[in-house]
Coordinates of C-alpha atoms in Angstrom, one line a residue:
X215 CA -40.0 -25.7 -23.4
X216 CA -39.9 -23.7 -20.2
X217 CA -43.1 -24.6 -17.9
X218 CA -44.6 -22.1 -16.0
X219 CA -45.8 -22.8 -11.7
X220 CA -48.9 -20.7 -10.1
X221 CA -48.9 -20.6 -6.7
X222 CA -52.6 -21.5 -5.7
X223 CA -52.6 -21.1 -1.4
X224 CA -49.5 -20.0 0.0
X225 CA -47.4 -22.5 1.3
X226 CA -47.8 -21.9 4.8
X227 CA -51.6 -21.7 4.7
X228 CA -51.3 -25.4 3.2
X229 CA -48.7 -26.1 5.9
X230 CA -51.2 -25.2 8.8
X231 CA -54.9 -26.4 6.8
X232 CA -52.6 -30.2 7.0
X233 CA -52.2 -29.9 10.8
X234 CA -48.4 -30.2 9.9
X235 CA -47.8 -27.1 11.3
X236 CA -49.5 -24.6 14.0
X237 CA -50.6 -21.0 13.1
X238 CA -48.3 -19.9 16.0
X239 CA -45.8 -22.4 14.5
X240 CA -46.0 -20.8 11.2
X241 CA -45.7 -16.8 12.4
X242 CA -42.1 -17.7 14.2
X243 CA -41.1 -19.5 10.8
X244 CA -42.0 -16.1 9.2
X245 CA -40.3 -13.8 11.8
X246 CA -37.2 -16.8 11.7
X247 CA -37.0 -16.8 8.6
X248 CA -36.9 -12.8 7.7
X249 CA -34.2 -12.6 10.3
X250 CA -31.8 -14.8 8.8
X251 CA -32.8 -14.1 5.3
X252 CA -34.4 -18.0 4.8
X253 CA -37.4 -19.6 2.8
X254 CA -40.1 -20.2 4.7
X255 CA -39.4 -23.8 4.2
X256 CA -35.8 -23.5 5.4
X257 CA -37.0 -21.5 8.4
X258 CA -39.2 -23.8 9.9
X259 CA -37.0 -26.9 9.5
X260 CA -34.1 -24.7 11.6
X261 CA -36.7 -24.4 14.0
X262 CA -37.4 -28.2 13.8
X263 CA -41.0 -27.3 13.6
X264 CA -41.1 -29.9 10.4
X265 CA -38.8 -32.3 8.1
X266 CA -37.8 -31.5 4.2
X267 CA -40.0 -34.6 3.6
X268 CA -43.3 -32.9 4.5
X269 CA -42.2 -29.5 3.4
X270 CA -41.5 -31.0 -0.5
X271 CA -45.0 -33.1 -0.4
X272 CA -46.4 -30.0 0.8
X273 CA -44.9 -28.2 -1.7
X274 CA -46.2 -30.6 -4.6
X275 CA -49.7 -30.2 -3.4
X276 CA -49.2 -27.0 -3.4
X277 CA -48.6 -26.6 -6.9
X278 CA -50.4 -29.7 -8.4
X279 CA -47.2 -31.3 -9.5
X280 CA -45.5 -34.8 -8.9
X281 CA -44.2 -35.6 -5.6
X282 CA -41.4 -38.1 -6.3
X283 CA -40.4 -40.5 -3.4
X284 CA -36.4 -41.2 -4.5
X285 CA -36.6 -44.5 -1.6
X286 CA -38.7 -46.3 -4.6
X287 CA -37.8 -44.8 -7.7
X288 CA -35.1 -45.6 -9.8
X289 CA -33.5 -43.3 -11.9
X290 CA -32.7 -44.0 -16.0
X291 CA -28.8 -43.2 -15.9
X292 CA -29.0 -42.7 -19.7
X293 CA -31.5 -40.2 -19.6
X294 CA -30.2 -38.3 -16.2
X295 CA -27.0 -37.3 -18.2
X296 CA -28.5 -35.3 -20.4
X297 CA -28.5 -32.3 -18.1
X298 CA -24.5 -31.5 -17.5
X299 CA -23.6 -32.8 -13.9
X300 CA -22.4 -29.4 -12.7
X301 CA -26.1 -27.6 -13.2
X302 CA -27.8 -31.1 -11.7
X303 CA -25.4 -30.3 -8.9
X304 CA -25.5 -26.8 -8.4
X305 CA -29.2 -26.2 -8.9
X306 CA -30.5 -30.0 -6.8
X307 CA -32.1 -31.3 -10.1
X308 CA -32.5 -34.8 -12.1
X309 CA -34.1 -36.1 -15.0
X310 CA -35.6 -39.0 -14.2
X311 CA -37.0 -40.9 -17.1
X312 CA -38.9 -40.0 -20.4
X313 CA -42.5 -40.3 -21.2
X314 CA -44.0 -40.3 -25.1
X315 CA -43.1 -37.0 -25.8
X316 CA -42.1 -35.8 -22.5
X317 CA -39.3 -36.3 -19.9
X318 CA -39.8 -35.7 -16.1
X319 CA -37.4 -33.9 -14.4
X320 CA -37.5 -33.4 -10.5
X321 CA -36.4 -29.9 -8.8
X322 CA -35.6 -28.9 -5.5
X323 CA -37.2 -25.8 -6.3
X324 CA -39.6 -26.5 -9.1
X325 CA -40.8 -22.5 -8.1
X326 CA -37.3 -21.4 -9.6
X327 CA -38.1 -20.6 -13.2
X328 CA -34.6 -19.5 -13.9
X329 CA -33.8 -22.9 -13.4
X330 CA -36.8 -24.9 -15.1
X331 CA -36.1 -22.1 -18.2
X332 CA -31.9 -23.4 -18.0
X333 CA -33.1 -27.0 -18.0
X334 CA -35.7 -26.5 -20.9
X335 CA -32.0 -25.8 -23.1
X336 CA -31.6 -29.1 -22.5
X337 CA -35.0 -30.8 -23.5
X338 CA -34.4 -30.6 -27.2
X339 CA -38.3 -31.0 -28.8
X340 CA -39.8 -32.7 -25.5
X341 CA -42.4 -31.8 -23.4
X342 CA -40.5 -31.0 -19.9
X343 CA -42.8 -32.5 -16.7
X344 CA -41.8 -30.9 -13.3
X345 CA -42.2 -32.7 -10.1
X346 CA -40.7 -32.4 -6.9
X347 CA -38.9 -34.5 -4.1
X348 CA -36.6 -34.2 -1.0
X349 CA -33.8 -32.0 -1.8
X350 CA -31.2 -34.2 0.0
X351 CA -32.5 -37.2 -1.7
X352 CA -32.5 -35.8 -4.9
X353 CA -28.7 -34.5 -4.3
X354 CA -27.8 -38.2 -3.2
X355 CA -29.6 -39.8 -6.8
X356 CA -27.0 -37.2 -8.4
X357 CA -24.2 -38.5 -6.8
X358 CA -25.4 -42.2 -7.8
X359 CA -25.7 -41.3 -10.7
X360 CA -22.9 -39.3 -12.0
X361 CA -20.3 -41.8 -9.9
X362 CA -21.6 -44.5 -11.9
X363 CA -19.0 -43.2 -14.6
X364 CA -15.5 -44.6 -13.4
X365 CA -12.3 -43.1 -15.1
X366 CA -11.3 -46.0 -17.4
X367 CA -8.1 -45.9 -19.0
X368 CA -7.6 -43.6 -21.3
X369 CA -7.0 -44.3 -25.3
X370 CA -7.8 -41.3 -26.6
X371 CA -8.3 -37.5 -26.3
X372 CA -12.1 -37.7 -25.9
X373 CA -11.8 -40.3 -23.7
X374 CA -9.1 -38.7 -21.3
X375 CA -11.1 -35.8 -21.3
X376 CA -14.3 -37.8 -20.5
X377 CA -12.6 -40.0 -17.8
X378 CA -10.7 -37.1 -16.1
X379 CA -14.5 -35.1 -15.5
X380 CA -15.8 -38.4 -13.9
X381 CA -12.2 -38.4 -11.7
X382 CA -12.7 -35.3 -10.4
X383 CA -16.3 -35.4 -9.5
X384 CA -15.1 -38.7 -7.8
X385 CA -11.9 -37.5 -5.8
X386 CA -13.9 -34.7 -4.9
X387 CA -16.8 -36.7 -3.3
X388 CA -14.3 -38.7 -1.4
X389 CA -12.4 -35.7 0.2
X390 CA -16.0 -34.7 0.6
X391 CA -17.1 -38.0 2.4
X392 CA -14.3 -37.7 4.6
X393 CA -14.0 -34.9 5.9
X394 CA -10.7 -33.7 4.5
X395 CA -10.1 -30.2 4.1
X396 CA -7.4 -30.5 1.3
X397 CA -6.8 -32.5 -1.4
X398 CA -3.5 -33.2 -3.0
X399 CA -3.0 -34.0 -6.9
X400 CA 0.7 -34.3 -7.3
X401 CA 3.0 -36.3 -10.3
X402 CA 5.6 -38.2 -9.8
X403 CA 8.3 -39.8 -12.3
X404 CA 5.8 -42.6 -13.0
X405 CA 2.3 -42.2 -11.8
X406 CA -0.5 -39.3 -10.2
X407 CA -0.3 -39.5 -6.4
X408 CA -3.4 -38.1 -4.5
X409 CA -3.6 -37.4 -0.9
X410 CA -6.1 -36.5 1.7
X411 CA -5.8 -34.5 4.7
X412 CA -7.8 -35.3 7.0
X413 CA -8.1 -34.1 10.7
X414 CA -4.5 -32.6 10.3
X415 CA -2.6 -35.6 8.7
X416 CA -2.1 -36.4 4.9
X417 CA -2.8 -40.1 3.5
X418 CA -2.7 -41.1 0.3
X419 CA -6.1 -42.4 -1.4
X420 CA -5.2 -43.0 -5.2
X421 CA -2.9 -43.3 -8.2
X422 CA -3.4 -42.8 -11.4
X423 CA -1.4 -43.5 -14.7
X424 CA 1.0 -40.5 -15.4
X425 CA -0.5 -39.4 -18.6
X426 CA -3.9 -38.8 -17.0
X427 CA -2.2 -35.8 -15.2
X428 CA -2.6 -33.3 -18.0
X429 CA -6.3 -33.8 -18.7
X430 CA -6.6 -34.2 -14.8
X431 CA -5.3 -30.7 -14.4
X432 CA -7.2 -29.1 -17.4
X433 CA -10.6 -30.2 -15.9
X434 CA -9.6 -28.6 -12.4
X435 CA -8.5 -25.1 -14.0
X436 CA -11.4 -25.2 -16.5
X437 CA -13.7 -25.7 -12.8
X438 CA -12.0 -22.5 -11.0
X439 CA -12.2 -20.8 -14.4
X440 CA -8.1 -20.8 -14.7
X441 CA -6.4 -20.1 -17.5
X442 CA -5.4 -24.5 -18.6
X443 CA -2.9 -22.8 -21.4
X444 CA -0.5 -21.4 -18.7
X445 CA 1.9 -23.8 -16.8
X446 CA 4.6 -22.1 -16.4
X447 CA 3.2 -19.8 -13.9
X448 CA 1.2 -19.9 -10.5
X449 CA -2.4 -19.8 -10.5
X450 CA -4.9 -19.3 -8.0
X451 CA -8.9 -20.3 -8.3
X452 CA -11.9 -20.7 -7.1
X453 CA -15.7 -23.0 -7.2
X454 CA -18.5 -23.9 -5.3
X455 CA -19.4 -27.2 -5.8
X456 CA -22.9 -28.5 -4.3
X457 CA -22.2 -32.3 -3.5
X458 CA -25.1 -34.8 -1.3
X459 CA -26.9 -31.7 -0.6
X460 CA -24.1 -29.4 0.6
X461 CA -22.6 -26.0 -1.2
X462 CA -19.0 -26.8 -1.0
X463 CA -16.6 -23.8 -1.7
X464 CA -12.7 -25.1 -3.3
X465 CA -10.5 -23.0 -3.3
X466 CA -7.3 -24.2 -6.1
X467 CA -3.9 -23.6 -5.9
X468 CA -1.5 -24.8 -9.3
X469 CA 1.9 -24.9 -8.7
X470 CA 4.6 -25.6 -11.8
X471 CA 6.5 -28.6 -10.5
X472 CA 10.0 -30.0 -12.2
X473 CA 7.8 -33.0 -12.8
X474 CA 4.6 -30.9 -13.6
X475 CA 2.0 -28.7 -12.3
X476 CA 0.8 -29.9 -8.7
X477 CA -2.7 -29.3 -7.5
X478 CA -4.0 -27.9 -4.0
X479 CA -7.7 -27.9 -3.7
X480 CA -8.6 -26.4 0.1
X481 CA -12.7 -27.7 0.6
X482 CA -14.7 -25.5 3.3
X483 CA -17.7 -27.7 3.9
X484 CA -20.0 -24.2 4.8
X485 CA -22.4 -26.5 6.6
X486 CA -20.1 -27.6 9.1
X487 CA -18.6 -24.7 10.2
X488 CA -19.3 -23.8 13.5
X489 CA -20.0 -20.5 13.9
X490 CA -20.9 -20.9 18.2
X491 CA -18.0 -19.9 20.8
X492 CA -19.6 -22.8 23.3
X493 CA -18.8 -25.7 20.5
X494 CA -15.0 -24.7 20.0
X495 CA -13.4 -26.4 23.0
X496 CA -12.8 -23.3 25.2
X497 CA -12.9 -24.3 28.9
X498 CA -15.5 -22.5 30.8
X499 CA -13.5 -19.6 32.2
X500 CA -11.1 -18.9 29.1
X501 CA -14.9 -18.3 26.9
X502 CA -16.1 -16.2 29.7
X503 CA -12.7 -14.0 29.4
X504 CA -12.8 -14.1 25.6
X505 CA -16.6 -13.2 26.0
X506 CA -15.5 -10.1 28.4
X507 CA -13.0 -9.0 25.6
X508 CA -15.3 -9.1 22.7
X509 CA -18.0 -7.1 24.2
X510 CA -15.6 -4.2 24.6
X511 CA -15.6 -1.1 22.4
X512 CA -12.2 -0.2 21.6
X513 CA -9.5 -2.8 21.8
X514 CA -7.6 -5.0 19.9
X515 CA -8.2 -9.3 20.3
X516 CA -5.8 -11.4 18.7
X517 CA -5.5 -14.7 17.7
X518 CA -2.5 -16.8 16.9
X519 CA -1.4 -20.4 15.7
X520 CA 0.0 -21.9 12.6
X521 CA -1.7 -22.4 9.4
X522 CA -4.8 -24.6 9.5
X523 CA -5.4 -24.4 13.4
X524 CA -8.5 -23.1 13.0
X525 CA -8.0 -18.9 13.6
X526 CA -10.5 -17.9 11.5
X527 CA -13.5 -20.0 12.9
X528 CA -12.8 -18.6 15.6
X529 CA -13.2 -15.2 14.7
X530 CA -16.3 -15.5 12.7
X531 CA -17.9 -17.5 16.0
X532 CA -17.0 -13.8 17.6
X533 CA -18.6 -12.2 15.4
X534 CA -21.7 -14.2 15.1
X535 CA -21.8 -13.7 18.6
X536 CA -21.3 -10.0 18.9
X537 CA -23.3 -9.2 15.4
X538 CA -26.4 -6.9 16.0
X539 CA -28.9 -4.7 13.7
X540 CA -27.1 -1.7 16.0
X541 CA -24.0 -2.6 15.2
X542 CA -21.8 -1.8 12.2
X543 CA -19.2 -4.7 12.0
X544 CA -17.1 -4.8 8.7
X545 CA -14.2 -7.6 7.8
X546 CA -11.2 -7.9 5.5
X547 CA -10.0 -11.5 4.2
X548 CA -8.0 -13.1 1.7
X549 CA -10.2 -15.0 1.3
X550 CA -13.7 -14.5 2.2
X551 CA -14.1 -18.1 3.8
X552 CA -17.8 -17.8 4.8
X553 CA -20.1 -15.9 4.4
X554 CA -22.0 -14.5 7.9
X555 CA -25.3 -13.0 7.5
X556 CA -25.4 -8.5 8.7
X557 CA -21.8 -8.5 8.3
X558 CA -19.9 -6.5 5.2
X559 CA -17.3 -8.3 4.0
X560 CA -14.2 -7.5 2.0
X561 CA -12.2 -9.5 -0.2
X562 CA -8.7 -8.4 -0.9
X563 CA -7.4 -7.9 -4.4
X564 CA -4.1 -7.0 -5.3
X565 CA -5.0 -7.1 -8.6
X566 CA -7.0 -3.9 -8.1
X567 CA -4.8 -2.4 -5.3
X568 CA -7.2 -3.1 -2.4
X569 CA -4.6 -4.9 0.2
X570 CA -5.3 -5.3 3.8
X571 CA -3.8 -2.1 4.2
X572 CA -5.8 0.1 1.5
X573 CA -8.9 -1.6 2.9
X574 CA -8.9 -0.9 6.3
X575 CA -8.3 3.0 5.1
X576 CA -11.7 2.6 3.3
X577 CA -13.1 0.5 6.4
X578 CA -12.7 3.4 8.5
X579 CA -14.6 6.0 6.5
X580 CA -17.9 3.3 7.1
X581 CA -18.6 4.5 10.5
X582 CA -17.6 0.8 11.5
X583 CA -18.2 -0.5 15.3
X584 CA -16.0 -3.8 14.5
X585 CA -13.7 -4.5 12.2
X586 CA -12.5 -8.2 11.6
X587 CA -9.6 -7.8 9.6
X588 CA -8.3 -11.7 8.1
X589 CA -4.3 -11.6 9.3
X590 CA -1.7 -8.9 10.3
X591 CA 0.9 -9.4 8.1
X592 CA 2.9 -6.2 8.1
X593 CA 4.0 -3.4 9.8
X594 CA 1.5 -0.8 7.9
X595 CA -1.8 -3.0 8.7
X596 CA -0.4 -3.0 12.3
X597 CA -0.4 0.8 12.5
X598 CA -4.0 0.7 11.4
X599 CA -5.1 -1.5 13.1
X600 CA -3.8 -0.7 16.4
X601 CA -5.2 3.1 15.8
X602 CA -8.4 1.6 15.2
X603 CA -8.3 0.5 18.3
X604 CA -6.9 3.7 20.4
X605 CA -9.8 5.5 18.0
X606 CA -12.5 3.5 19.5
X607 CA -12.6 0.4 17.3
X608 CA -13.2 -3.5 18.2
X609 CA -10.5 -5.0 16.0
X610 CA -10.0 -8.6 15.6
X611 CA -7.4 -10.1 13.8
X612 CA -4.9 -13.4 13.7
X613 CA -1.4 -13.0 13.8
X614 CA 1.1 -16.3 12.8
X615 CA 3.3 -16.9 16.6
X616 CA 3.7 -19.8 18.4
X617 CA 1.7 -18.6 21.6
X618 CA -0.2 -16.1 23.1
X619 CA 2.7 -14.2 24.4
X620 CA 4.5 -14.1 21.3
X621 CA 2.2 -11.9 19.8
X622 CA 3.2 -9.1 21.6
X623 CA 6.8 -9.6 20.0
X624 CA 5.8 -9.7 16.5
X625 CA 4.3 -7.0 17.0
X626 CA 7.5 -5.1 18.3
X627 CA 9.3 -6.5 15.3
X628 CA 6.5 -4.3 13.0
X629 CA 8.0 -1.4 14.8
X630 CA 5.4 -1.1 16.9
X631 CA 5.8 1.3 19.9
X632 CA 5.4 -0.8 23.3
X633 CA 3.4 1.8 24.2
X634 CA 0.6 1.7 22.0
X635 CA 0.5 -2.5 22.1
X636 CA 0.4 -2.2 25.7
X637 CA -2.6 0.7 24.8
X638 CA -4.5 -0.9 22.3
X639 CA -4.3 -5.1 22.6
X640 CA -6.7 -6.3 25.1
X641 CA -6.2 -10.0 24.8
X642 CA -4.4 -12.8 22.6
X643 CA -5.6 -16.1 22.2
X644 CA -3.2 -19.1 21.1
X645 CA -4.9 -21.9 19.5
X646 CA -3.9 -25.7 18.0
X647 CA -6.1 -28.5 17.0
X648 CA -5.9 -31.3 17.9
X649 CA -7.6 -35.0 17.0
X650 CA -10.2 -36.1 18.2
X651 CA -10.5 -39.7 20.0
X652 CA -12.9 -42.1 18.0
X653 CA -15.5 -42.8 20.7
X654 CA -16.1 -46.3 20.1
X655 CA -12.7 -47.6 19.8
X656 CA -10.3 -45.7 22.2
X657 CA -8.3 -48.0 24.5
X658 CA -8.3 -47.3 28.4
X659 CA -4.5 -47.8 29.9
X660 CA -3.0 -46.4 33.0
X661 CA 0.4 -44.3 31.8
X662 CA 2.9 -45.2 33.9
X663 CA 4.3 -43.1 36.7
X664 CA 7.4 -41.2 34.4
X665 CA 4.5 -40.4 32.3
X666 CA 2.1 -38.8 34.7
X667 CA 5.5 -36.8 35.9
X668 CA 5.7 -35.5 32.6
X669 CA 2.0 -34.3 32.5
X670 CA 2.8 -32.4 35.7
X671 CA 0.5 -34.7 38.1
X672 CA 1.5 -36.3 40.9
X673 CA 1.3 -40.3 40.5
X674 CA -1.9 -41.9 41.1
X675 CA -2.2 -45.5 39.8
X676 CA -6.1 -45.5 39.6
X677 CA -5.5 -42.8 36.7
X678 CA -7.3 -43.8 33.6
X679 CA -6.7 -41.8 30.1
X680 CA -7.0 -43.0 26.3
X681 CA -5.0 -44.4 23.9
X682 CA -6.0 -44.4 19.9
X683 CA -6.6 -48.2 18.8
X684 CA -8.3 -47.8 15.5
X685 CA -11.8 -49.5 13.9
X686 CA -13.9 -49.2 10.7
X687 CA -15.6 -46.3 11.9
X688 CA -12.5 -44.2 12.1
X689 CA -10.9 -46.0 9.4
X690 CA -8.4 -47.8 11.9
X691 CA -7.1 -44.5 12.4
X692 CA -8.4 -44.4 15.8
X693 CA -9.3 -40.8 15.7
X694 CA -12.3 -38.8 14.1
X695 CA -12.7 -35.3 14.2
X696 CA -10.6 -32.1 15.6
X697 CA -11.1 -30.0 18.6
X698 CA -9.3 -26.8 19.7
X699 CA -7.1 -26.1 22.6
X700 CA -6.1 -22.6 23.8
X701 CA -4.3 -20.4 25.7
X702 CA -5.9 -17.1 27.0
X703 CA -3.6 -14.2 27.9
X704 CA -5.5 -10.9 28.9
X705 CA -3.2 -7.7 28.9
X706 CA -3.3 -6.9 33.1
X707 CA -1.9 -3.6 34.2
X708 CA 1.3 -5.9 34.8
X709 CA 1.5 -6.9 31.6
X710 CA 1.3 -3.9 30.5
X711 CA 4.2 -2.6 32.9
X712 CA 6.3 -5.6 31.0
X713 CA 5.2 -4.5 27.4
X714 CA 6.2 -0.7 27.9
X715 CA 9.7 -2.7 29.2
X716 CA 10.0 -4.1 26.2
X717 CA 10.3 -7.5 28.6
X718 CA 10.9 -10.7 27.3
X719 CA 8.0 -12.7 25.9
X720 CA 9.3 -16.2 28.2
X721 CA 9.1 -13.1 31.1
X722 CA 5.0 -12.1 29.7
X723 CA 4.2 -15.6 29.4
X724 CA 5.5 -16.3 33.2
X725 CA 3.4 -13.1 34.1
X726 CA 0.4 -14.4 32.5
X727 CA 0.3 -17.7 34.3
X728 CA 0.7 -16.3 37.8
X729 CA -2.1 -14.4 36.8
X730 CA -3.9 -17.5 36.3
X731 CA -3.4 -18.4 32.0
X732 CA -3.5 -21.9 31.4
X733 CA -0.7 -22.8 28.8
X734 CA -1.4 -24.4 25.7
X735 CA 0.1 -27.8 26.9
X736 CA -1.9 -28.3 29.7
X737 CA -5.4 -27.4 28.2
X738 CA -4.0 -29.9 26.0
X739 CA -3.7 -32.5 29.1
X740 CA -7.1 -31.3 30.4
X741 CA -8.3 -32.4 27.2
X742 CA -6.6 -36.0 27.8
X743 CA -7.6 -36.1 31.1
X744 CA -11.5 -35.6 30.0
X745 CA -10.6 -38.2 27.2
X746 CA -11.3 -36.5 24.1
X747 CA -7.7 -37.1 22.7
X748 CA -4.1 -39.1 23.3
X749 CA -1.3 -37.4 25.1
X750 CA 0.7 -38.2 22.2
X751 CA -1.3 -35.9 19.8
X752 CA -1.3 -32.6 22.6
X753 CA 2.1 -33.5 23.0
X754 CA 2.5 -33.4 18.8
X755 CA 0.9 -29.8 18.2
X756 CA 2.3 -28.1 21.6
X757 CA 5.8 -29.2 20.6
X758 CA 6.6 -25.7 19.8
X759 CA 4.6 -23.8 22.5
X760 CA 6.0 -22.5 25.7
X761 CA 5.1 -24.8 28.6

């Protein structure tokens, strides 16, 4: 049976009566939190005005309703299974135990009723009891709880299918836990491989037995809502998954194998993407040319790299950065990767005949200021793009070259005119990431003089740089973490003498660095030199950059 909540005081009139909070304190939650589209709650811990843990005990006096403290409680496995683990996880919930005639069930949000009405389903003929705790906390009981089920092996359907749900909660969590972005479920002729990548680099994590593949697959098509009847074709999917507190988009790939079908799942942890140009590893004056460029009205900005080198933060850091109530700023992506608050955003479907290319021809009857669109792959999204530009436009884009200078080629192979690149692109940024150096286990060494040759310094034997060595905090990977380097070419009247020549891009890129451009190699080594990372790993990702 559904329970109903009234709201006796407001929550912020509690907030400030408890001396928790200030009136003045509470006014810039409200203004915060209208701003960014937030609960008053969630406003005022962004301001770090107060913690979750007074905001949920406020929030239980508020309503008269349990305040559960999940650092002494302890949780009745049997009974937390009867809600299904994918509502406890989406929607932050948890029964807790059972009472004559009652169960107790804890809630984020206990003010949701959409939610306390979905859980009622569940209740059967009890009486349903709704208290309240620390969303994080409650998250992490979930997680207990639901990883208490280990995949055992299987000797029948029901228990395949019951041992492949608890595998895939569980191989997610650990992709989750360690930062990976992808995870890899492949067969091989005698067992399930699965491997993690993880600041770049793929490492296998686990095996299982080769006839756990099938259910294994089913339960990760049946999560992106994909059809588990077809294998003999691609399939493409999609699920947010909330796991320890935090809303977890996958995006799935299925590909038919000789062996079977092989699983991608690409995880975009929304709380750790970093939406602020300062925290993306730009030196100083490369963000303060980017920032120039950005702020323009009608150009075209560029940026380039391989897959996975981190393109598309950048871009939506640019546009968090440039986003304003004044301004109009629309994207096109396959796929939407995050969503960024004021901005209208697009999501390609060829399915329904709305490519890049249709979309941006829609985009433009929006009165648009910017348009972000998600990669230039061909010659007709070019043209558009590059008109939007000449027609007054900010366009941002990314384009797949090896550097910044190789843009302007690709570009030339669309067929192009020189002309209107030269016009229309204001600036190209090349970008690679590279790993980070674990901070409490990287070795100091001097590299001897050859080495220092290489790295284009004159030999000094006082030189100290870093060296990966490896300890339980990284794993014994010795690295943890990415960070970006770059390479910022700005199109100069030279440059653009060069383009209209239709000029080499080695003869563009020369141009660029008497004009100052720092190469993608030696940021790299300014990054070694400052001892966030190993000359080993620039020296990996700039292997195919121009130095």
């Amino acid at each position: 049976m559904s329970a109903k909540l009234t709201q006796k005081k407001k929550l912020g009139d509690i907030l400030v009566e408890s001396g928790l909070i200030s009136a003045t304190q509470l006014q810039q939650g409200l203004v915060y939190g209208k701003e960014h589209s937030l609960k008053l709650g969630d406003a005022l811990q962004g301001l770090g005005f107060i913690n979750e843990n007074s905001i949920a005990r406020t929030l239980a006096k508020q309503l008269d309703i349990l305040f559960i403290d999940f650092t002494r409680v302890v949780v009745d496995p049997e009974t937390a299974r009867i809600i299904p683990e994918m509502v406890a996880r989406k929607h932050k919930v948890i029964a807790l135990g059972r009472r004559p005639g009652e169960i107790l069930v804890a809630f984020a949000d206990p003010l949701n009723i959409f939610v306390t009405d979905e859980i009622s389903r569940y209740i059967n003929n009890e009486k349903l009891v709704i208290c309240t705790g620390v969303a994080s906390l409650i998250s992490a009981a979930v997680d207990q709880v639901y990883n208490m089920q280990k995949p055992r092996e299987p000797v029948a359907k029901g228990e395949d299918e019951s041992a492949a749900v608890a595998a895939v909660n569980e191989m997610i969590l650990q992709a989750v836990l360690s930062g990976a972005s992808d995870l890899h479920l492949e067969p091989t002729d005698t067992k399930v491989r699965v491997r993690l990548r993880v600041d770049g680099l793929l490492r296998q994590v686990k095996e299982f037995p080769l006839e756990m593949h099938a259910p294994l697959v089913s339960r990760i098509k049946i999560i992106s809502q994909l059809d588990i009847g077809e294998r003999r074709k691609p399939q493409d999917g999609r699920c947010e998954i909330p796991v320890s507190g935090r809303d977890i988009d996958i995006r799935v790939s299925v590909l038919p194998l000789n062996k079977g079908e092989k699983v991608v799942m690409r995880l975009l942890d929304k709380s750790k993407v970093k939406i602020d140009l300062s925290v993306l590893g730009f030196e100083a004056a490369q963000l303060a040319q980017f920032e120039q460029h950005i702020a323009r009205p009608h150009e075209i900005v560029l940026v380039t790299g391989p897959t996975g080198s981190g393109k598309t933060t950048t871009l939506y850091a640019a546009l968090h950065r440039i986003n304003s109530v004044d301004r109009n700023v629309i994207t096109v992506e396959d796929p939407v990767e995050y969503e960024l608050a004021g901005v209208n955003q697009v999501q390609v479907n060829r399915k329904a005949d709305l490519t890049f290319a249709n979309a941006l021809r829609a985009i433009l009857r929006q009165d648009p200021d910017v348009i972000m669109i998600g990669e230039i792959r061909d010659p007709e999204t070019a043209e558009i793009a590059i008109q939007s530009a000449l027609t007054g436009h900010l366009v941002l884009s990314t384009l797949h070259t090896n550097d910044a200078a190789g843009a302007i080629a690709r570009l030339t192979d669309m067929e192009i005119p020189p002309f209107l690149i030269a016009t229309a692109v204001g600036m190209v940024v090349a970008q690679r990431l590279v790993r980070r150096l674990c901070p409490d286990c990287r070795e100091a060494f001097t590299p001897p003089e050859t080495v220092q040759k290489e790295m284009g310094l004159v030999y000094d034997a006082r030189l100290i740089i870093y060296r990966p060595k490896g300890c339980p905090r990284c794993d014994g990977n010795g690295f943890k973490g990415r960070l970006a380097v770059h390479e910022t070419l700005s199109v100069s009247p030279a440059i653009e003498e060069l383009i209209m020549s239709r000029a080499s891009s080695h003869d563009i890129f020369r141009q660029a660095e008497r004009e100052g451009m720092i190469s993608l190699r030696r940021a790299g080594i300014a990054k070694v030199l400052a001892g966030h990372t190993s000359l080993d790993e620039v020296l990996r990702v700039t292997l195919d950059a121009v130095d």
